[in-house]
XYZ file of C-alpha atoms in Angstrom:
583
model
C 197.211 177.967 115.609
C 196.761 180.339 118.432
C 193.389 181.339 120.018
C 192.185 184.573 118.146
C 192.383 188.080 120.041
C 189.356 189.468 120.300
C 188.580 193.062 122.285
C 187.604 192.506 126.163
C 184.899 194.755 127.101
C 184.505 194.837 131.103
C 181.044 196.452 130.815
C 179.130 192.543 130.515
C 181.353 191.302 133.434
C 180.347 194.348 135.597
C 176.903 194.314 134.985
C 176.979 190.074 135.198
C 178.625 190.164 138.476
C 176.477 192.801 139.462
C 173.762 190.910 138.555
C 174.603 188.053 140.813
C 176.423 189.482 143.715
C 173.837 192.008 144.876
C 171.187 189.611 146.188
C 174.277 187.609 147.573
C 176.122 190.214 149.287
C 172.798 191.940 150.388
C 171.687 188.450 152.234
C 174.996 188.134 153.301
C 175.083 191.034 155.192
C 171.426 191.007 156.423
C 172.235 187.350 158.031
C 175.420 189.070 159.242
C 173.858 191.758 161.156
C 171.264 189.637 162.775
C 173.743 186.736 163.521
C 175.862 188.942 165.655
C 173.566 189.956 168.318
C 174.882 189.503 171.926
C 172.185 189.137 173.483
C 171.428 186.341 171.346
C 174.652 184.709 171.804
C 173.919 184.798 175.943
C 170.884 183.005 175.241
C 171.968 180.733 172.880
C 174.820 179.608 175.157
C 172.403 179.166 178.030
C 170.425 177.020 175.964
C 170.879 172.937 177.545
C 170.695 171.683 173.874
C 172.649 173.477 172.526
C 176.199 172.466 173.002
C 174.578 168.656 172.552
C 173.032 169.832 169.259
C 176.467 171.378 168.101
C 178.481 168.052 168.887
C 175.214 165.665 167.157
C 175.900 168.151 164.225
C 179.414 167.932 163.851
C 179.344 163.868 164.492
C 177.090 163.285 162.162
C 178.247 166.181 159.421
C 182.188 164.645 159.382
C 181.152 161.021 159.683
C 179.499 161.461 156.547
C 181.777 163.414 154.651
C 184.922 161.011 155.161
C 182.679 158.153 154.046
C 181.220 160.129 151.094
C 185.111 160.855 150.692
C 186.395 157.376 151.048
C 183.584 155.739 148.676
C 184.109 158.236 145.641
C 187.744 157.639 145.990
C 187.661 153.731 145.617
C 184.530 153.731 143.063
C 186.578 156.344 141.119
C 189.560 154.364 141.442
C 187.627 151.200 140.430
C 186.054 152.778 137.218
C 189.289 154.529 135.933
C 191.444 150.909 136.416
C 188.387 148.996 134.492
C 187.254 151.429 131.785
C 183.580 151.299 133.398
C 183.411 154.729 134.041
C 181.324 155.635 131.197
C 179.059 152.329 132.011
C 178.338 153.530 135.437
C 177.649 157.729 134.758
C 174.879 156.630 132.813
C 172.895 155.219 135.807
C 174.148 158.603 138.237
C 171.683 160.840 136.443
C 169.062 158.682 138.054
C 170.462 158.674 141.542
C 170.922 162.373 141.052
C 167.286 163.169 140.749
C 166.547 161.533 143.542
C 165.862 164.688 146.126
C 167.072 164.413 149.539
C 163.846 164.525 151.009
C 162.591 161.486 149.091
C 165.730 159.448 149.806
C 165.132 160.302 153.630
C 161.413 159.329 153.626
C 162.512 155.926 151.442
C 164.463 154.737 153.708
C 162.132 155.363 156.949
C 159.288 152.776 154.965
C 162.404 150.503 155.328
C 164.226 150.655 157.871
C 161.016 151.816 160.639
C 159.785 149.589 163.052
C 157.224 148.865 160.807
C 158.853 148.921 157.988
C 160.220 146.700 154.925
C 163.072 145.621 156.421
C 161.360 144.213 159.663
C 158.251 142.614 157.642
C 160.852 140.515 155.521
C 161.727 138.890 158.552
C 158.472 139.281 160.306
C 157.302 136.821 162.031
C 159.157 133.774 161.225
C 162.839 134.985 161.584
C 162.329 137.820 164.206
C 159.365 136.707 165.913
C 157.671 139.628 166.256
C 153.626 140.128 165.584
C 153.637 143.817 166.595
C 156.326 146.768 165.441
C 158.700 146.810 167.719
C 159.819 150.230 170.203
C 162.920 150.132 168.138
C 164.891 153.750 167.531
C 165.792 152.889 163.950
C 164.902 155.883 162.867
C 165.541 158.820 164.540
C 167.897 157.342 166.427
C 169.611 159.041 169.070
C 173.227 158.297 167.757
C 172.417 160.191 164.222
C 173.158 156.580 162.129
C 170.234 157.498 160.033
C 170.928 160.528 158.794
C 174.577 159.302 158.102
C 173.140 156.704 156.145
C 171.056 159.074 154.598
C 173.299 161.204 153.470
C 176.335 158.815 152.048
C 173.909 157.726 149.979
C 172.892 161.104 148.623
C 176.094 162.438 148.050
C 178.210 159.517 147.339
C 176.674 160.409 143.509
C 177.008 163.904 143.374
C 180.488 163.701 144.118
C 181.177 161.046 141.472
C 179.151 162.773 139.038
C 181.405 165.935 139.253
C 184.233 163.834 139.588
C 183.406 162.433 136.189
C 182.983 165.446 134.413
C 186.809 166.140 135.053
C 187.450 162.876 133.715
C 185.359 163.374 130.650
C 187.464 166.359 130.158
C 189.600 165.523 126.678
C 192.716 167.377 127.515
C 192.582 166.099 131.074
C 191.691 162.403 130.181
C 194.173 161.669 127.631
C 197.223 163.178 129.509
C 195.789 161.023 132.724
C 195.808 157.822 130.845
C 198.907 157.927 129.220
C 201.034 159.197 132.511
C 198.531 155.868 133.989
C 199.993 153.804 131.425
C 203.398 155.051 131.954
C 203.594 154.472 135.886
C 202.528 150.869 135.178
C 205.270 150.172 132.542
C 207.438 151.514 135.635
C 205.972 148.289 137.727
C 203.541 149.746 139.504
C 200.187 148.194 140.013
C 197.003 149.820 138.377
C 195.899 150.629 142.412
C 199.187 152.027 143.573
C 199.274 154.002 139.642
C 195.967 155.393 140.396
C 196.722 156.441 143.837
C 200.010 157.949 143.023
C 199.418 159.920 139.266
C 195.703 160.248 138.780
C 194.383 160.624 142.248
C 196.631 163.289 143.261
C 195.864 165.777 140.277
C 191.993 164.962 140.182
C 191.337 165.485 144.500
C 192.380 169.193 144.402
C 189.770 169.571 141.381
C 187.397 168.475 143.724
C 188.006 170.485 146.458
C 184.794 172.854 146.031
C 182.231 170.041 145.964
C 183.859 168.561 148.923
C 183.478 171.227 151.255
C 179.620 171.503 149.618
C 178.841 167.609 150.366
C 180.657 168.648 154.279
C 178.574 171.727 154.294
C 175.457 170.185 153.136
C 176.126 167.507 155.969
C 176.380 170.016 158.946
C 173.795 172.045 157.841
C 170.883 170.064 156.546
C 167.695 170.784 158.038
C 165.186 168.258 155.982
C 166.690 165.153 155.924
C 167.322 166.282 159.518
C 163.940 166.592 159.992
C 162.917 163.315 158.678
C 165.384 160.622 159.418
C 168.124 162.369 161.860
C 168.441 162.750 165.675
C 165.214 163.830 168.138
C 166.962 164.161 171.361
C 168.606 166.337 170.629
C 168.355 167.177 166.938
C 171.141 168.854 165.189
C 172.087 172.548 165.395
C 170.739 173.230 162.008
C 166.947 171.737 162.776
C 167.431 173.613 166.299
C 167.695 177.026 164.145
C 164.788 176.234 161.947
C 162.881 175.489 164.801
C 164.116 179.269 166.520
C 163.799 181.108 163.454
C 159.976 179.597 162.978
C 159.323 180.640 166.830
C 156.843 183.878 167.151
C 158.803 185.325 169.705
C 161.587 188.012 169.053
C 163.972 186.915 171.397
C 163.716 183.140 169.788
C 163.579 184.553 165.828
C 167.032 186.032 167.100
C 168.567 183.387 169.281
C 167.706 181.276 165.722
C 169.938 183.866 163.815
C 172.955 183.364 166.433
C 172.720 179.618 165.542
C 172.752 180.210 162.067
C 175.917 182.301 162.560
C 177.777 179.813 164.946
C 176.911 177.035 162.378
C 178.585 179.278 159.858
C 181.612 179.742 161.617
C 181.798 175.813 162.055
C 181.537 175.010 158.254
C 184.213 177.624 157.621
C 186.446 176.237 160.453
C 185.637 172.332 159.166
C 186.509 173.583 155.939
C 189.618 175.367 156.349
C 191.003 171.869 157.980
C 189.163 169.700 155.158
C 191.606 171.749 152.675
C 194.540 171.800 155.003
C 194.165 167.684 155.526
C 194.162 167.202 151.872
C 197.591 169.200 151.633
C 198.760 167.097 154.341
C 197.901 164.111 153.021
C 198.949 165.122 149.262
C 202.408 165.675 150.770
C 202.776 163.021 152.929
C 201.763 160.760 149.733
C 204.564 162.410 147.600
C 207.301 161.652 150.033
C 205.991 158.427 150.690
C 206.500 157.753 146.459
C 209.669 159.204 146.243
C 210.762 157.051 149.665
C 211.587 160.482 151.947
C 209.494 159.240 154.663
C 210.817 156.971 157.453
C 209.623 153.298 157.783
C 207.633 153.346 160.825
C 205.018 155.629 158.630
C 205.091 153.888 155.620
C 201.710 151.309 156.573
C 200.258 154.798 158.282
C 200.638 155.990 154.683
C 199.400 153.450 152.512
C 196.630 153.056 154.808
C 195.145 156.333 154.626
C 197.147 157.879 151.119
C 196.695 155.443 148.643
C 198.481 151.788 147.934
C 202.400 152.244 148.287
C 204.520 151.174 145.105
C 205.614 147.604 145.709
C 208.784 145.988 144.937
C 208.950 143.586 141.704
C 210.026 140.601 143.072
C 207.909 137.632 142.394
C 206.034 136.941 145.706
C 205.306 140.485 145.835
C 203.592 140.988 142.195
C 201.962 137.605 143.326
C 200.694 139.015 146.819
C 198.979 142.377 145.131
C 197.418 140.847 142.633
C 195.538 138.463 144.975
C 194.747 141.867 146.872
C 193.736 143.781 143.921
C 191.642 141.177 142.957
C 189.915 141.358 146.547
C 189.256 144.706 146.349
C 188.045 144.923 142.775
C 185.327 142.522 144.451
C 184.701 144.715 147.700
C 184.209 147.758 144.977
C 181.945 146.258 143.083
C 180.166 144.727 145.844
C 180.106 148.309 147.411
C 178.796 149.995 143.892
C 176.034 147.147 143.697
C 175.265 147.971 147.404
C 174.414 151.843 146.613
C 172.655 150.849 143.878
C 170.639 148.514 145.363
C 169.693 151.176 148.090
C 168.412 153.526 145.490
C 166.766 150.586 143.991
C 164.910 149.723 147.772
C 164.090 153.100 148.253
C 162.432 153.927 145.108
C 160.344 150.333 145.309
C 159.141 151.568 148.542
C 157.884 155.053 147.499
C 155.843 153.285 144.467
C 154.728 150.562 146.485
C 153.438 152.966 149.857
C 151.966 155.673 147.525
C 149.440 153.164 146.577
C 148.764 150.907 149.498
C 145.836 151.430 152.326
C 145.132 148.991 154.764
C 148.685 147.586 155.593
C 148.616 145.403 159.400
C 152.091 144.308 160.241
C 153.880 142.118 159.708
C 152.156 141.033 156.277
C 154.231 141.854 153.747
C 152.153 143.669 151.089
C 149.368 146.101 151.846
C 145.722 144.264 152.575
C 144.230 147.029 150.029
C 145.671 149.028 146.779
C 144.405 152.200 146.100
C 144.966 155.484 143.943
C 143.760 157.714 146.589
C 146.744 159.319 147.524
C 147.468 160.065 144.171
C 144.032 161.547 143.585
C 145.136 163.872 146.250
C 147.811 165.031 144.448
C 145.988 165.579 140.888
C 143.754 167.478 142.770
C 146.036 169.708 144.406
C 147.499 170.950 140.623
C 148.656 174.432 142.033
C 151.063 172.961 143.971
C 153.025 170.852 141.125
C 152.230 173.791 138.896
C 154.362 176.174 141.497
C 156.830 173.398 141.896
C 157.252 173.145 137.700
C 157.364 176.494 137.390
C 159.955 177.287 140.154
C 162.493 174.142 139.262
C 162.131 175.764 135.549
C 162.465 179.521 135.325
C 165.235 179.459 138.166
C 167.209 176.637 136.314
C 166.761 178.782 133.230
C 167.909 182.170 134.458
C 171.153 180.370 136.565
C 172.113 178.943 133.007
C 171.612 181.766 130.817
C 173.707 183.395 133.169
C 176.224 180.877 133.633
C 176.896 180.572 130.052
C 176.703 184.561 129.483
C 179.416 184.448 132.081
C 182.203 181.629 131.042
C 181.624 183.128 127.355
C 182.159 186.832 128.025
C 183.807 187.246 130.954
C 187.939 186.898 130.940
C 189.653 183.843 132.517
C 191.892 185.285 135.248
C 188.088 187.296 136.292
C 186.263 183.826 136.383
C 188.979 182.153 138.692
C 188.989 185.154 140.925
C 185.272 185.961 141.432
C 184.656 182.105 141.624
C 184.795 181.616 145.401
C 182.355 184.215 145.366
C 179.777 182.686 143.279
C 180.010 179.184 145.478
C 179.260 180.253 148.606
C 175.929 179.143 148.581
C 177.471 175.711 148.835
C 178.982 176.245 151.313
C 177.377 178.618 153.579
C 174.364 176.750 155.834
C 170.739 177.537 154.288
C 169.638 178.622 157.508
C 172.091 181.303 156.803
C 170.804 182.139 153.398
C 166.892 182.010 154.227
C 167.856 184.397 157.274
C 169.256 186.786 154.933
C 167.339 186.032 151.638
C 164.021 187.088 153.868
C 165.599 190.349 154.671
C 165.994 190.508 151.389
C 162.892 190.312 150.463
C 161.301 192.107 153.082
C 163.457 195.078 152.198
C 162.600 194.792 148.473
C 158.890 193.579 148.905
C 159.388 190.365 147.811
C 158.009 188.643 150.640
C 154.967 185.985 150.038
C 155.740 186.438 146.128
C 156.515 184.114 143.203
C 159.332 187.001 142.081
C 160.479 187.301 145.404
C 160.727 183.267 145.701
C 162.391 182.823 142.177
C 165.469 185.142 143.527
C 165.779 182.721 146.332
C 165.799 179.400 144.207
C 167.830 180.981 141.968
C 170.232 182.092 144.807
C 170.601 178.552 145.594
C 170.381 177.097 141.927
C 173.360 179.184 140.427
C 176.660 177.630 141.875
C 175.241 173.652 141.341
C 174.859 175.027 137.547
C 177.875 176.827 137.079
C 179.746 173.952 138.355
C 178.192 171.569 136.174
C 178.921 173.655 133.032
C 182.069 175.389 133.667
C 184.453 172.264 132.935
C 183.093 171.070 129.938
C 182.542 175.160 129.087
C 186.008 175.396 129.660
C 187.504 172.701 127.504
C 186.602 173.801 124.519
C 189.341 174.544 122.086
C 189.134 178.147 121.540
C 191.023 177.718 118.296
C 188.041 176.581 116.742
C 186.869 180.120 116.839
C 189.867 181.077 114.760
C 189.192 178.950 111.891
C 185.467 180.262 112.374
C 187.131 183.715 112.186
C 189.193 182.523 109.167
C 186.226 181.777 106.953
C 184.664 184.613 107.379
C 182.472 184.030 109.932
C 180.932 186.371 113.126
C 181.077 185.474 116.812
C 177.590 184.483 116.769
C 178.016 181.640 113.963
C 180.224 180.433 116.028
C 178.383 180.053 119.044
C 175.169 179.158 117.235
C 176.635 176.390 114.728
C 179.838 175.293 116.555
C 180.550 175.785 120.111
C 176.965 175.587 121.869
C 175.965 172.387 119.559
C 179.261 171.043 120.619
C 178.247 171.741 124.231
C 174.504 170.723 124.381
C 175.321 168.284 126.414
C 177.010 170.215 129.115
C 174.379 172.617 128.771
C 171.173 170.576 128.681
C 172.236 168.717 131.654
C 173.426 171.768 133.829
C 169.711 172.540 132.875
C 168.473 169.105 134.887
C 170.829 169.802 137.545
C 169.218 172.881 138.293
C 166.166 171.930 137.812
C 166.409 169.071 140.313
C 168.018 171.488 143.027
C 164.891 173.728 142.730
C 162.531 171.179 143.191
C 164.502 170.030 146.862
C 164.539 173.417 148.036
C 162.929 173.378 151.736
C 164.029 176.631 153.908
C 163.703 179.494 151.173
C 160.151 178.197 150.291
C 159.456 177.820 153.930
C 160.491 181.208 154.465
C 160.049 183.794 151.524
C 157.824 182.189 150.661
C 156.230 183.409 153.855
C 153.662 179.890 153.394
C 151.926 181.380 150.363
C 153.634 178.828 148.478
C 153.609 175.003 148.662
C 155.453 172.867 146.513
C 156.186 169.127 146.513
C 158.675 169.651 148.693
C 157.364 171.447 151.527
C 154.139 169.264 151.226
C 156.354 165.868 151.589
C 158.543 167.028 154.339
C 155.678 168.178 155.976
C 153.802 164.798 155.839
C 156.699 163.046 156.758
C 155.665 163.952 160.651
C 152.755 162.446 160.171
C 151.101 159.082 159.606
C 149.421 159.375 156.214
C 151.883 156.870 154.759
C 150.728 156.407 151.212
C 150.366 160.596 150.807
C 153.204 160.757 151.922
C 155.269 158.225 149.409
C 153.171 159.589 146.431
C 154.200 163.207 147.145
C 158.257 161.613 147.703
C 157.582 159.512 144.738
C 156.512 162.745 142.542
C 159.695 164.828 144.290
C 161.616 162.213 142.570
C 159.830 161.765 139.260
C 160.095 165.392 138.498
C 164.001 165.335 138.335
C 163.633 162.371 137.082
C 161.838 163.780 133.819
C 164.157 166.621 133.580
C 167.149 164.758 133.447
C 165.479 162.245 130.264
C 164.794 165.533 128.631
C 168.300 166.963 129.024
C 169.282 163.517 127.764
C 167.078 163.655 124.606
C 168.371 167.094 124.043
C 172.028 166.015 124.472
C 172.302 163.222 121.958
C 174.469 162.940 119.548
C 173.853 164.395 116.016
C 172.914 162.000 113.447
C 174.427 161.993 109.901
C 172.682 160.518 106.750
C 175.092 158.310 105.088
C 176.309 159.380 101.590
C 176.834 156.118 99.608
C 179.122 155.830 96.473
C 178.596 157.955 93.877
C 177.546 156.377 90.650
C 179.122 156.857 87.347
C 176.984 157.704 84.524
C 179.441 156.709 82.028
């Protein structure tokens, strides 16, 4: 049965794309202007840190990408070959809500001089009675905030990842060519690599470049756990932008812009590596490549197909078996870091009087949490932030996969994701102008249009596959019975999708809550929220305020996504026995 015809009115797409591209394209072009100052430029280049700050950001931005790359491609490749796909996506929702912020400031109470890590050992092992001048964190080689941020993105990645692979159409066809290249004799590995792999890595090509974005660009994290001397280009910014002087405000911009033109130019050769490599991996299958590259290949492009002779079969599956223990190990390892660092929040929020090296704090107390009940305004802004701007990006999101046509979705998509993958230095440059121009600045309205800003493309990616593969002939045998447009949405397709939809809903939710820059900045300091408060403690050496307000950055997102997971259950049914018979 063929999807029904129904009238396409381009009024709702203009005024939805309106809608959304005005603020965009009106920061865009405020950043713009003040980004290409010359005089700015001359200053920035003059600047000693600079060019050091440029090649700290661009070390530490790629090393984490390919790593955040690498790991998504093995655990995916792990849970696909095992069937524990739909085991492990139950535990990312968790790892999810954990802000970046919070995940920075976790691992600090470890892996500090002072910190967990050190006091385990402390002072039988490592013989120290006194924190050592150690640069564990902070260090001047950026290790930190690589760590850091592998382990933040390593779940985002999977997450979207999965919801590709949750897609019906897309799983079953995936499984049964799977099933097919191993009745061939290939190995579940070198099947993976060479038939799944391929098709699902140019679905993730937008998230990529956001994780790489996210890793050149990230100013809080930065601030907390990454490089001092110098810091990266993005903190350098912040710190320019936040400067009273003119001439500083405006050298600030210039970074923002040259930071820009390095995503774009890391991005361009992200998507131009992954056509090389999805080449070189077809010619490698279909033996067109010469023998000398073969091990290059395998190495980097997946498992090669091996020959089925005995000692071969025998060889991989004495490697396969090595590396199904090297994934798990590896999954066990992230989860165990999330694990560490949210035993660390709970267990510094509440301690006082802790001397190293003893292990546990000398004194409990709730003080630091009294702190926080008693500053209520500043959860209530944070609630009511994460909340409206997670429910305006949805209703818009589904007003736009549900009225606006197909071939106008794929086309205005790019648009809609820069946020991703622009740097937010960019955006809070031009978002202030923004608001500023509109009189916005220092107000909750004014702040909500820059959440949202930053809110809409994490949404509309988490809803648009799952938006997208619905059958639209159930609407025809809606149509057929009789039925309006609205029935059908109401009683078929968005119960069908409350899933999707209630945990787009969390996703948003949880991206308001980490905002930093646009709080910072339209915010104009009028508004604090967990976020700004936690960062901003982090520089200081209140340690148990400082885990409680982490600890309730985390437990926030945390809630939203158990109430997007209440909502999204599955429908019960009452049984209907057998019917009795009166006779």
């Amino acid at each position: 049965m063929d999807p029904p015809l129904r009238r396409v009115s381009f009024l709702p797409t203009f005024l939805l794309a309106l809608i959304a591209a005005v603020p965009m394209g009106w920061a865009l072009w405020a950043a713009a202007s003040q980004a290409l100052d010359i005089s700015a430029w001359q200053a920035l280049w003059a600047d000693p840190q600079a060019l050091r700050a440029w090649g700290m950001t661009l070390w530490t931005g790629l090393a984490s990408t390919v790593l955040v790359w690498w790991t998504v491609a093995r655990l995916l490749a792990h849970g696909f070959i095992r069937q524990q796909l739909a085991r492990w996506l139950s535990h990312v929702p968790a790892l999810l809500a954990t802000p970046h912020a919070a995940m920075a400031i976790g691992l600090v109470l470890w892996l500090s001089p002072s910190g967990w890590a050190l006091r385990l050992v402390s002072p039988g092992l490592s013989g120290f009675d006194a924190p050592p001048p150690w640069l564990t964190t902070q260090d001047p080689w950026g290790l930190g905030l690589i760590l850091a941020l592998w382990l933040k993105e390593v779940p985002f990645l999977l997450w979207v990842a999965a919801t590709q692979l949750q897609r019906e159409d897309l799983r079953r066809r995936w499984q049964a060519e799977f099933a097919l290249a191993q009745t061939l004799g290939h190995t579940p590995a070198t099947a993976f690599a060479q038939v799944v792999w391929p098709q699902l890595a140019p679905r993730l090509r937008w998230p990529l470049l956001a994780v790489l974005a996210y890793g050149l660009t990230v100013v809080d994290m930065a601030l907390i756990i990454g490089p001092a001397t110098p810091p990266t280009l993005a903190v350098l910014a912040w710190q320019w932008l936040g400067d009273a002087d003119a001439a500083m405000q405006a050298q600030g911009a210039a970074a923002a812009g040259w930071l820009t033109g390095t995503v774009l130019v890391a991005g361009v050769l992200t998507v131009m590596a992954l056509r090389v490599v999805a080449a070189m991996r077809t010619f490698a299958s279909r033996g067109s490549l010469p023998q000398k590259m073969l091990p290059w290949v395998g190495r980097f492009c997946g498992r090669l197909p091996l020959q089925p002779n005995g000692h071969s079969s025998k060889h991989a599956h004495s490697a396969a078996g090595l590396l199904r223990g090297r994934i798990s190990g590896l999954a066990l390892a992230i989860g165990g870091a999330y694990l560490a660092v949210w035993f660390a929040l709970i267990v510094g929020s509440v301690s006082g009087v802790w001397p190293f090296p003893q292990l546990w704090p000398s004194l409990w107390t709730g003080d630091a949490w009294l702190q926080v009940i008693a500053s209520a305004p500043t959860v209530w802004t944070t609630l009511g932030l994460a909340a409206a701007s997670a429910s305006v990006c949805l209703g818009w999101s589904v007003a736009w996969l549900e009225l606006t046509p197909r071939r106008w979705q794929q086309a205005l998509r790019p648009w809609w994701l820069l946020p991703l993958v622009l740097p937010s230095v960019l955006w809070v440059v031009g978002l202030y102008s923004v608001a500023l121009q509109w009189r916005l600045e220092g107000q909750w309205l004014g702040l909500l249009l820059a959440h949202a800003v930053m809110v809409l493309p994490y949404v509309l990616l988490a809803l648009e596959p799952a938006y997208l593969a619905v059958d639209p002939r159930q609407s025809a045998v809606v149509a057929s019975l009789g039925q309006g447009r609205w029935t059908d949405l109401l009683r078929i397709k968005w119960p069908l999708l409350r899933r999707a939809i209630a945990s787009a809903w969390a996703v948003g939710f949880a991206v308001s809550v980490a905002q930093y820059l646009p709080t910072l900045y339209v915010g104009a300091g009028r508004f604090a929220t967990v976020t700004t408060e936690a960062v901003t403690l982090a520089s200081g050496a209140q340690r148990s305020l400082m885990s409680a307000y982490a600890a309730l950055q985390m437990l926030l997102p945390v809630l939203a996504f158990a109430l997007a997971a209440y909502l999204g259950r599955p429908r019960q049914f009452e049984k209907i026995g057998p019917m009795k018979d009166n006779t």
